PDB file of N, CA and C in Angstrom:
ATOM      1  N   CYS A   1      12.112  18.398  -4.626  1.00 51.00           N
ATOM      2  CA  CYS A   1      11.720  17.365  -3.462  1.00 51.00           C
ATOM      3  C   CYS A   1      10.390  16.266  -4.156  1.00 51.00           C
ATOM      4  N   ARG A   2      10.898  14.935  -3.700  1.00 55.00           N
ATOM      5  CA  ARG A   2       9.616  14.076  -4.575  1.00 55.00           C
ATOM      6  C   ARG A   2       8.510  13.905  -3.300  1.00 55.00           C
ATOM      7  N   THR A   3       7.168  13.913  -4.037  1.00 56.00           N
ATOM      8  CA  THR A   3       6.104  14.405  -3.037  1.00 56.00           C
ATOM      9  C   THR A   3       5.101  12.935  -3.259  1.00 56.00           C
ATOM     10  N   PRO A   4       5.245  12.177  -2.623  1.00 54.00           N
ATOM     11  CA  PRO A   4       3.839  10.880  -2.594  1.00 54.00           C
ATOM     12  C   PRO A   4       2.746  11.377  -3.471  1.00 54.00           C
ATOM     13  N   ARG A   5       2.564  10.694  -4.539  1.00 61.00           N
ATOM     14  CA  ARG A   5       1.574  10.699  -5.595  1.00 61.00           C
ATOM     15  C   ARG A   5       0.543   9.762  -5.043  1.00 61.00           C
ATOM     16  N   TRP A   6       0.584   8.392  -4.940  1.00 66.00           N
ATOM     17  CA  TRP A   6      -0.253   8.123  -4.101  1.00 66.00           C
ATOM     18  C   TRP A   6       0.100   6.143  -3.984  1.00 66.00           C
ATOM     19  N   LEU A   7      -0.470   5.694  -3.415  1.00 75.00           N
ATOM     20  CA  LEU A   7      -0.312   4.665  -2.566  1.00 75.00           C
ATOM     21  C   LEU A   7      -1.367   3.389  -3.128  1.00 75.00           C
ATOM     22  N   GLN A   8      -0.522   2.206  -4.001  1.00 77.00           N
ATOM     23  CA  GLN A   8      -1.584   1.911  -4.511  1.00 77.00           C
ATOM     24  C   GLN A   8      -1.654   0.147  -3.862  1.00 77.00           C
ATOM     25  N   PHE A   9      -3.295  -0.402  -4.170  1.00 73.00           N
ATOM     26  CA  PHE A   9      -3.443  -1.753  -3.551  1.00 73.00           C
ATOM     27  C   PHE A   9      -4.453  -2.201  -4.161  1.00 73.00           C
ATOM     28  N   HIS A  10      -5.011  -3.343  -4.138  1.00 76.00           N
ATOM     29  CA  HIS A  10      -6.011  -4.022  -4.696  1.00 76.00           C
ATOM     30  C   HIS A  10      -7.320  -4.157  -3.582  1.00 76.00           C
ATOM     31  N   ALA A  11      -8.119  -3.774  -4.085  1.00 72.00           N
ATOM     32  CA  ALA A  11      -9.491  -4.058  -2.893  1.00 72.00           C
ATOM     33  C   ALA A  11      -9.093  -5.195  -2.237  1.00 72.00           C
ATOM     34  N   ARG A  12      -8.977  -6.672  -2.668  1.00 76.00           N
ATOM     35  CA  ARG A  12      -8.739  -8.160  -2.322  1.00 76.00           C
ATOM     36  C   ARG A  12      -7.866  -7.765  -1.040  1.00 76.00           C
ATOM     37  N   GLU A  13      -7.039  -6.610  -1.312  1.00 76.00           N
ATOM     38  CA  GLU A  13      -5.871  -6.612   0.051  1.00 76.00           C
ATOM     39  C   GLU A  13      -6.150  -5.485   1.352  1.00 76.00           C
ATOM     40  N   LEU A  14      -7.742  -5.125   1.378  1.00 81.00           N
ATOM     41  CA  LEU A  14      -7.967  -4.309   2.218  1.00 81.00           C
ATOM     42  C   LEU A  14      -8.624  -5.373   3.480  1.00 81.00           C
ATOM     43  N   ASP A  15      -7.835  -5.841   4.457  1.00 88.00           N
ATOM     44  CA  ASP A  15      -7.893  -6.112   5.776  1.00 88.00           C
ATOM     45  C   ASP A  15      -7.182  -5.099   7.045  1.00 88.00           C
ATOM     46  N   ASP A  16      -7.828  -6.073   7.767  1.00 91.00           N
ATOM     47  CA  ASP A  16      -7.370  -5.166   8.873  1.00 91.00           C
ATOM     48  C   ASP A  16      -5.663  -5.071   9.393  1.00 91.00           C
ATOM     49  N   ASP A  17      -5.305  -6.456   9.034  1.00 93.00           N
ATOM     50  CA  ASP A  17      -4.017  -6.208   9.232  1.00 93.00           C
ATOM     51  C   ASP A  17      -2.904  -5.813   8.479  1.00 93.00           C
ATOM     52  N   VAL A  18      -3.729  -5.274   6.414  1.00 90.00           N
ATOM     53  CA  VAL A  18      -2.673  -4.442   5.772  1.00 90.00           C
ATOM     54  C   VAL A  18      -3.009  -3.098   6.471  1.00 90.00           C
ATOM     55  N   VAL A  19      -4.153  -2.521   6.320  1.00 89.00           N
ATOM     56  CA  VAL A  19      -4.732  -1.435   7.090  1.00 89.00           C
ATOM     57  C   VAL A  19      -3.521  -0.895   7.818  1.00 89.00           C
ATOM     58  N   GLY A  20      -3.699  -1.519   9.126  1.00 93.00           N
ATOM     59  CA  GLY A  20      -2.912  -1.278  10.660  1.00 93.00           C
ATOM     60  C   GLY A  20      -1.170  -1.341   9.572  1.00 93.00           C
ATOM     61  N   LYS A  21      -0.905  -2.193   9.018  1.00 93.00           N
ATOM     62  CA  LYS A  21       0.254  -1.834   8.957  1.00 93.00           C
ATOM     63  C   LYS A  21       1.014  -0.719   8.132  1.00 93.00           C
ATOM     64  N   LEU A  22       0.130  -0.694   7.230  1.00 90.00           N
ATOM     65  CA  LEU A  22       0.045   0.566   6.588  1.00 90.00           C
ATOM     66  C   LEU A  22       0.004   2.380   7.056  1.00 90.00           C
ATOM     67  N   ARG A  23      -0.536   2.056   8.000  1.00 92.00           N
ATOM     68  CA  ARG A  23      -0.657   3.166   8.712  1.00 92.00           C
ATOM     69  C   ARG A  23       0.391   3.018   9.903  1.00 92.00           C
ATOM     70  N   LEU A  24       0.779   2.495  10.140  1.00 95.00           N
ATOM     71  CA  LEU A  24       2.109   2.237  10.545  1.00 95.00           C
ATOM     72  C   LEU A  24       2.868   2.752  10.393  1.00 95.00           C
ATOM     73  N   ALA A  25       3.756   2.282   9.074  1.00 93.00           N
ATOM     74  CA  ALA A  25       4.540   2.768   8.145  1.00 93.00           C
ATOM     75  C   ALA A  25       4.581   4.379   7.919  1.00 93.00           C
ATOM     76  N   LEU A  26       3.261   5.010   7.269  1.00 93.00           N
ATOM     77  CA  LEU A  26       2.954   6.425   6.891  1.00 93.00           C
ATOM     78  C   LEU A  26       3.311   7.505   8.942  1.00 93.00           C
ATOM     79  N   GLU A  27       2.965   6.404   9.384  1.00 94.00           N
ATOM     80  CA  GLU A  27       2.946   7.269  10.890  1.00 94.00           C
ATOM     81  C   GLU A  27       4.815   7.412  10.920  1.00 94.00           C
ATOM     82  N   ARG A  28       5.525   6.433  11.270  1.00 96.00           N
ATOM     83  CA  ARG A  28       6.823   6.633  11.360  1.00 96.00           C
ATOM     84  C   ARG A  28       7.698   7.416  10.258  1.00 96.00           C
ATOM     85  N   HIS A  29       7.455   7.587   9.524  1.00 94.00           N
ATOM     86  CA  HIS A  29       7.436   8.814   8.370  1.00 94.00           C
ATOM     87  C   HIS A  29       7.140   9.811   8.676  1.00 94.00           C
ATOM     88  N   ARG A  30       6.328  10.671   9.452  1.00 94.00           N
ATOM     89  CA  ARG A  30       5.405  11.888   9.056  1.00 94.00           C
ATOM     90  C   ARG A  30       6.687  13.373   8.502  1.00 94.00           C
ATOM     91  N   GLY A  31       5.811  14.053   8.274  1.00 92.00           N
ATOM     92  CA  GLY A  31       6.108  15.031   7.406  1.00 92.00           C
ATOM     93  C   GLY A  31       4.975  16.041   6.967  1.00 92.00           C
ATOM     94  N   ASP A  32       5.541  16.327   6.141  1.00 90.00           N
ATOM     95  CA  ASP A  32       4.430  17.499   5.218  1.00 90.00           C
ATOM     96  C   ASP A  32       3.912  17.344   3.890  1.00 90.00           C
ATOM     97  N   LYS A  33       4.146  15.817   3.374  1.00 88.00           N
ATOM     98  CA  LYS A  33       3.243  15.934   2.611  1.00 88.00           C
ATOM     99  C   LYS A  33       2.094  14.890   2.282  1.00 88.00           C
ATOM    100  N   GLN A  34       1.370  15.614   1.217  1.00 88.00           N
ATOM    101  CA  GLN A  34       0.545  14.847   1.448  1.00 88.00           C
ATOM    102  C   GLN A  34       0.096  13.294   0.752  1.00 88.00           C
ATOM    103  N   VAL A  35      -0.690  12.673   1.227  1.00 89.00           N
ATOM    104  CA  VAL A  35      -0.890  11.208   0.761  1.00 89.00           C
ATOM    105  C   VAL A  35      -2.097  10.920  -0.319  1.00 89.00           C
ATOM    106  N   PHE A  36      -2.186  10.340  -0.838  1.00 87.00           N
ATOM    107  CA  PHE A  36      -3.312   9.722  -1.783  1.00 87.00           C
ATOM    108  C   PHE A  36      -3.224   8.136  -2.063  1.00 87.00           C
ATOM    109  N   PHE A  37      -4.495   7.448  -1.948  1.00 87.00           N
ATOM    110  CA  PHE A  37      -4.733   5.746  -2.183  1.00 87.00           C
ATOM    111  C   PHE A  37      -5.386   5.699  -3.414  1.00 87.00           C
ATOM    112  N   GLU A  38      -5.203   4.807  -4.241  1.00 85.00           N
ATOM    113  CA  GLU A  38      -5.741   4.545  -5.164  1.00 85.00           C
ATOM    114  C   GLU A  38      -6.225   2.958  -5.131  1.00 85.00           C
ATOM    115  N   VAL A  39      -6.871   2.641  -4.951  1.00 84.00           N
ATOM    116  CA  VAL A  39      -7.656   0.897  -4.837  1.00 84.00           C
ATOM    117  C   VAL A  39      -8.238   0.971  -6.265  1.00 84.00           C
ATOM    118  N   VAL A  40      -7.633  -0.527  -6.011  1.00 83.00           N
ATOM    119  CA  VAL A  40      -8.092  -0.888  -7.702  1.00 83.00           C
ATOM    120  C   VAL A  40      -8.993  -2.346  -7.517  1.00 83.00           C
ATOM    121  N   ARG A  41     -10.005  -2.533  -8.119  1.00 80.00           N
ATOM    122  CA  ARG A  41     -10.832  -3.626  -8.322  1.00 80.00           C
ATOM    123  C   ARG A  41     -10.744  -3.997  -9.839  1.00 80.00           C
ATOM    124  N   GLU A  42      -9.881  -5.191  -9.928  1.00 78.00           N
ATOM    125  CA  GLU A  42      -9.937  -5.409 -11.431  1.00 78.00           C
ATOM    126  C   GLU A  42     -11.541  -5.654 -11.844  1.00 78.00           C
ATOM    127  N   GLY A  43     -11.884  -4.751 -13.370  1.00 82.00           N
ATOM    128  CA  GLY A  43     -13.008  -4.937 -14.430  1.00 82.00           C
ATOM    129  C   GLY A  43     -14.052  -4.150 -13.354  1.00 82.00           C
ATOM    130  N   ALA A  44     -13.695  -3.283 -12.245  1.00 81.00           N
ATOM    131  CA  ALA A  44     -14.779  -2.655 -11.707  1.00 81.00           C
ATOM    132  C   ALA A  44     -14.591  -1.374 -11.336  1.00 81.00           C
ATOM    133  N   TYR A  45     -13.471  -1.040 -11.020  1.00 80.00           N
ATOM    134  CA  TYR A  45     -13.379   0.641 -10.418  1.00 80.00           C
ATOM    135  C   TYR A  45     -12.019   0.277  -9.920  1.00 80.00           C
ATOM    136  N   ARG A  46     -11.452   1.667 -10.314  1.00 85.00           N
ATOM    137  CA  ARG A  46     -10.338   2.697  -9.939  1.00 85.00           C
ATOM    138  C   ARG A  46     -10.645   3.438  -8.808  1.00 85.00           C
ATOM    139  N   MET A  47     -10.127   3.753  -7.754  1.00 86.00           N
ATOM    140  CA  MET A  47     -10.317   4.706  -6.253  1.00 86.00           C
ATOM    141  C   MET A  47      -9.156   5.396  -6.280  1.00 86.00           C
ATOM    142  N   LEU A  48      -9.133   6.816  -6.183  1.00 86.00           N
ATOM    143  CA  LEU A  48      -8.175   7.711  -5.842  1.00 86.00           C
ATOM    144  C   LEU A  48      -8.749   8.651  -4.973  1.00 86.00           C
ATOM    145  N   ALA A  49      -8.403   7.874  -3.553  1.00 86.00           N
ATOM    146  CA  ALA A  49      -8.668   9.121  -2.444  1.00 86.00           C
ATOM    147  C   ALA A  49      -7.907   9.659  -1.390  1.00 86.00           C
ATOM    148  N   ARG A  50      -8.066  11.052  -1.195  1.00 88.00           N
ATOM    149  CA  ARG A  50      -6.463  11.758  -0.492  1.00 88.00           C
ATOM    150  C   ARG A  50      -6.925  11.029   1.129  1.00 88.00           C
ATOM    151  N   ALA A  51      -5.846  10.624   1.823  1.00 89.00           N
ATOM    152  CA  ALA A  51      -5.547  10.338   3.182  1.00 89.00           C
ATOM    153  C   ALA A  51      -5.782  11.613   4.244  1.00 89.00           C
ATOM    154  N   GLU A  52      -6.396  11.698   5.225  1.00 90.00           N
ATOM    155  CA  GLU A  52      -6.786  12.218   6.305  1.00 90.00           C
ATOM    156  C   GLU A  52      -5.629  13.408   6.071  1.00 90.00           C
ATOM    157  N   PRO A  53      -6.183  14.851   6.488  1.00 89.00           N
ATOM    158  CA  PRO A  53      -5.256  15.888   6.877  1.00 89.00           C
ATOM    159  C   PRO A  53      -4.044  15.654   7.554  1.00 89.00           C
ATOM    160  N   GLY A  54      -4.211  14.927   8.426  1.00 90.00           N
ATOM    161  CA  GLY A  54      -2.707  14.541   9.829  1.00 90.00           C
ATOM    162  C   GLY A  54      -2.261  13.295   8.959  1.00 90.00           C
ATOM    163  N   LEU A  55      -2.167  12.675   8.099  1.00 90.00           N
ATOM    164  CA  LEU A  55      -1.498  11.503   7.873  1.00 90.00           C
ATOM    165  C   LEU A  55      -0.598  11.973   6.722  1.00 90.00           C
ATOM    166  N   ARG A  56       0.358  12.869   6.726  1.00 92.00           N
ATOM    167  CA  ARG A  56       0.860  13.302   5.984  1.00 92.00           C
ATOM    168  C   ARG A  56       2.848  12.902   5.957  1.00 92.00           C
ATOM    169  N   VAL A  57       3.631  12.398   5.224  1.00 91.00           N
ATOM    170  CA  VAL A  57       4.871  11.630   5.116  1.00 91.00           C
ATOM    171  C   VAL A  57       5.718  12.872   5.114  1.00 91.00           C
ATOM    172  N   GLN A  58       7.335  11.979   5.302  1.00 90.00           N
ATOM    173  CA  GLN A  58       8.148  12.815   4.578  1.00 90.00           C
ATOM    174  C   GLN A  58       8.686  11.736   3.964  1.00 90.00           C
ATOM    175  N   PRO A  59       8.689  11.895   2.658  1.00 88.00           N
ATOM    176  CA  PRO A  59       9.541  10.520   1.373  1.00 88.00           C
ATOM    177  C   PRO A  59      11.121  10.491   1.998  1.00 88.00           C
ATOM    178  N   SER A  60      10.672   9.128   1.948  1.00 90.00           N
ATOM    179  CA  SER A  60      12.771   8.896   2.011  1.00 90.00           C
ATOM    180  C   SER A  60      12.719   7.152   1.638  1.00 90.00           C
ATOM    181  N   GLU A  61      13.545   6.873   1.464  1.00 92.00           N
ATOM    182  CA  GLU A  61      13.523   5.332   1.448  1.00 92.00           C
ATOM    183  C   GLU A  61      13.302   4.201   2.183  1.00 92.00           C
ATOM    184  N   GLY A  62      13.686   4.744   3.584  1.00 94.00           N
ATOM    185  CA  GLY A  62      12.881   3.930   4.430  1.00 94.00           C
ATOM    186  C   GLY A  62      11.425   3.980   4.439  1.00 94.00           C
ATOM    187  N   LEU A  63      10.987   4.753   4.177  1.00 92.00           N
ATOM    188  CA  LEU A  63       9.277   5.314   3.691  1.00 92.00           C
ATOM    189  C   LEU A  63       9.333   3.464   2.841  1.00 92.00           C
ATOM    190  N   THR A  64       9.205   3.843   1.425  1.00 91.00           N
ATOM    191  CA  THR A  64       9.424   3.239   0.249  1.00 91.00           C
ATOM    192  C   THR A  64       9.513   2.181   0.666  1.00 91.00           C
ATOM    193  N   ARG A  65      10.587   1.413   1.766  1.00 93.00           N
ATOM    194  CA  ARG A  65      10.996  -0.045   1.914  1.00 93.00           C
ATOM    195  C   ARG A  65       9.686  -0.543   2.619  1.00 93.00           C
ATOM    196  N   GLU A  66       9.573   0.150   3.723  1.00 94.00           N
ATOM    197  CA  GLU A  66       8.460  -0.045   4.719  1.00 94.00           C
ATOM    198  C   GLU A  66       6.883  -0.448   3.832  1.00 94.00           C
ATOM    199  N   ILE A  67       6.431   0.376   2.702  1.00 91.00           N
ATOM    200  CA  ILE A  67       5.738   0.124   2.076  1.00 91.00           C
ATOM    201  C   ILE A  67       5.978  -0.970   1.314  1.00 91.00           C
ATOM    202  N   ASP A  68       6.406  -1.086   0.374  1.00 92.00           N
ATOM    203  CA  ASP A  68       7.249  -2.299  -0.590  1.00 92.00           C
ATOM    204  C   ASP A  68       7.202  -3.831   1.007  1.00 92.00           C
ATOM    205  N   SER A  69       7.413  -3.091   1.881  1.00 93.00           N
ATOM    206  CA  SER A  69       7.146  -4.591   3.033  1.00 93.00           C
ATOM    207  C   SER A  69       5.776  -4.996   3.633  1.00 93.00           C
ATOM    208  N   VAL A  70       4.949  -3.790   3.410  1.00 90.00           N
ATOM    209  CA  VAL A  70       3.342  -4.037   3.458  1.00 90.00           C
ATOM    210  C   VAL A  70       2.881  -4.779   2.428  1.00 90.00           C
ATOM    211  N   LEU A  71       3.479  -3.731   1.228  1.00 87.00           N
ATOM    212  CA  LEU A  71       1.946  -3.800   0.377  1.00 87.00           C
ATOM    213  C   LEU A  71       2.986  -4.763  -1.629  1.00 87.00           C
ATOM    214  N   GLY A  72       4.075  -5.031  -1.079  1.00 88.00           N
ATOM    215  CA  GLY A  72       4.887  -5.205  -2.322  1.00 88.00           C
ATOM    216  C   GLY A  72       5.479  -4.612  -3.060  1.00 88.00           C
ATOM    217  N   PRO A  73       6.322  -4.832  -3.775  1.00 90.00           N
ATOM    218  CA  PRO A  73       7.351  -3.829  -4.183  1.00 90.00           C
ATOM    219  C   PRO A  73       6.927  -2.843  -5.534  1.00 90.00           C
ATOM    220  N   GLY A  74       6.725  -1.581  -5.365  1.00 85.00           N
ATOM    221  CA  GLY A  74       6.547  -1.036  -7.049  1.00 85.00           C
ATOM    222  C   GLY A  74       5.108  -0.150  -6.755  1.00 85.00           C
ATOM    223  N   ARG A  75       4.468  -0.540  -5.524  1.00 85.00           N
ATOM    224  CA  ARG A  75       3.056   0.512  -5.072  1.00 85.00           C
ATOM    225  C   ARG A  75       3.092   1.594  -4.722  1.00 85.00           C
ATOM    226  N   ILE A  76       4.262   2.093  -4.231  1.00 85.00           N
ATOM    227  CA  ILE A  76       4.014   3.328  -3.990  1.00 85.00           C
ATOM    228  C   ILE A  76       4.617   4.046  -5.203  1.00 85.00           C
ATOM    229  N   ARG A  77       3.811   5.291  -5.673  1.00 83.00           N
ATOM    230  CA  ARG A  77       4.645   6.076  -6.623  1.00 83.00           C
ATOM    231  C   ARG A  77       4.836   7.734  -6.226  1.00 83.00           C
ATOM    232  N   TYR A  78       5.605   7.976  -6.860  1.00 81.00           N
ATOM    233  CA  TYR A  78       6.152   9.743  -6.375  1.00 81.00           C
ATOM    234  C   TYR A  78       6.275  10.335  -7.329  1.00 81.00           C
ATOM    235  N   ARG A  79       5.564  11.669  -7.281  1.00 74.00           N
ATOM    236  CA  ARG A  79       5.553  12.688  -8.301  1.00 74.00           C
ATOM    237  C   ARG A  79       6.669  14.160  -7.979  1.00 74.00           C
ATOM    238  N   ALA A  80       7.124  14.294  -8.810  1.00 66.00           N
ATOM    239  CA  ALA A  80       8.134  15.592  -8.593  1.00 66.00           C
ATOM    240  C   ALA A  80       7.519  17.057  -8.090  1.00 66.00           C
ATOM    241  N   ARG A  81       7.975  17.874  -7.499  1.00 59.00           N
ATOM    242  CA  ARG A  81       7.318  18.685  -7.323  1.00 59.00           C
ATOM    243  C   ARG A  81       7.057  19.597  -8.454  1.00 59.00           C
ATOM    244  N   ALA A  82       6.047  20.288  -8.325  1.00 53.00           N
ATOM    245  CA  ALA A  82       5.678  21.360  -9.377  1.00 53.00           C
ATOM    246  C   ALA A  82       6.632  22.684  -9.068  1.00 53.00           C
ATOM    247  N   ARG A  83       7.174  23.470  -9.913  1.00 51.00           N
ATOM    248  CA  ARG A  83       7.928  24.999 -10.058  1.00 51.00           C
ATOM    249  C   ARG A  83       6.967  26.013 -10.616  1.00 51.00           C
TER     250      ARG A  83
END
């Protein structure tokens, strides 16, 4: 099973519109997998934050397509489930 590892976006992309669209996309794909956000500010910092416990998702191609439409392609990363 693939587990969302993180969603990456740049600090300059953090506006109410993007955050709202991102949250709606995640809510449409609710599940039991934890989500992390990686916020990057070039030359300054890289921050990894865990989403609130109630915001868990079910990984799917549909989720990937929605995240791609909000943040651009290649911004969602998955990791294989540890055994």
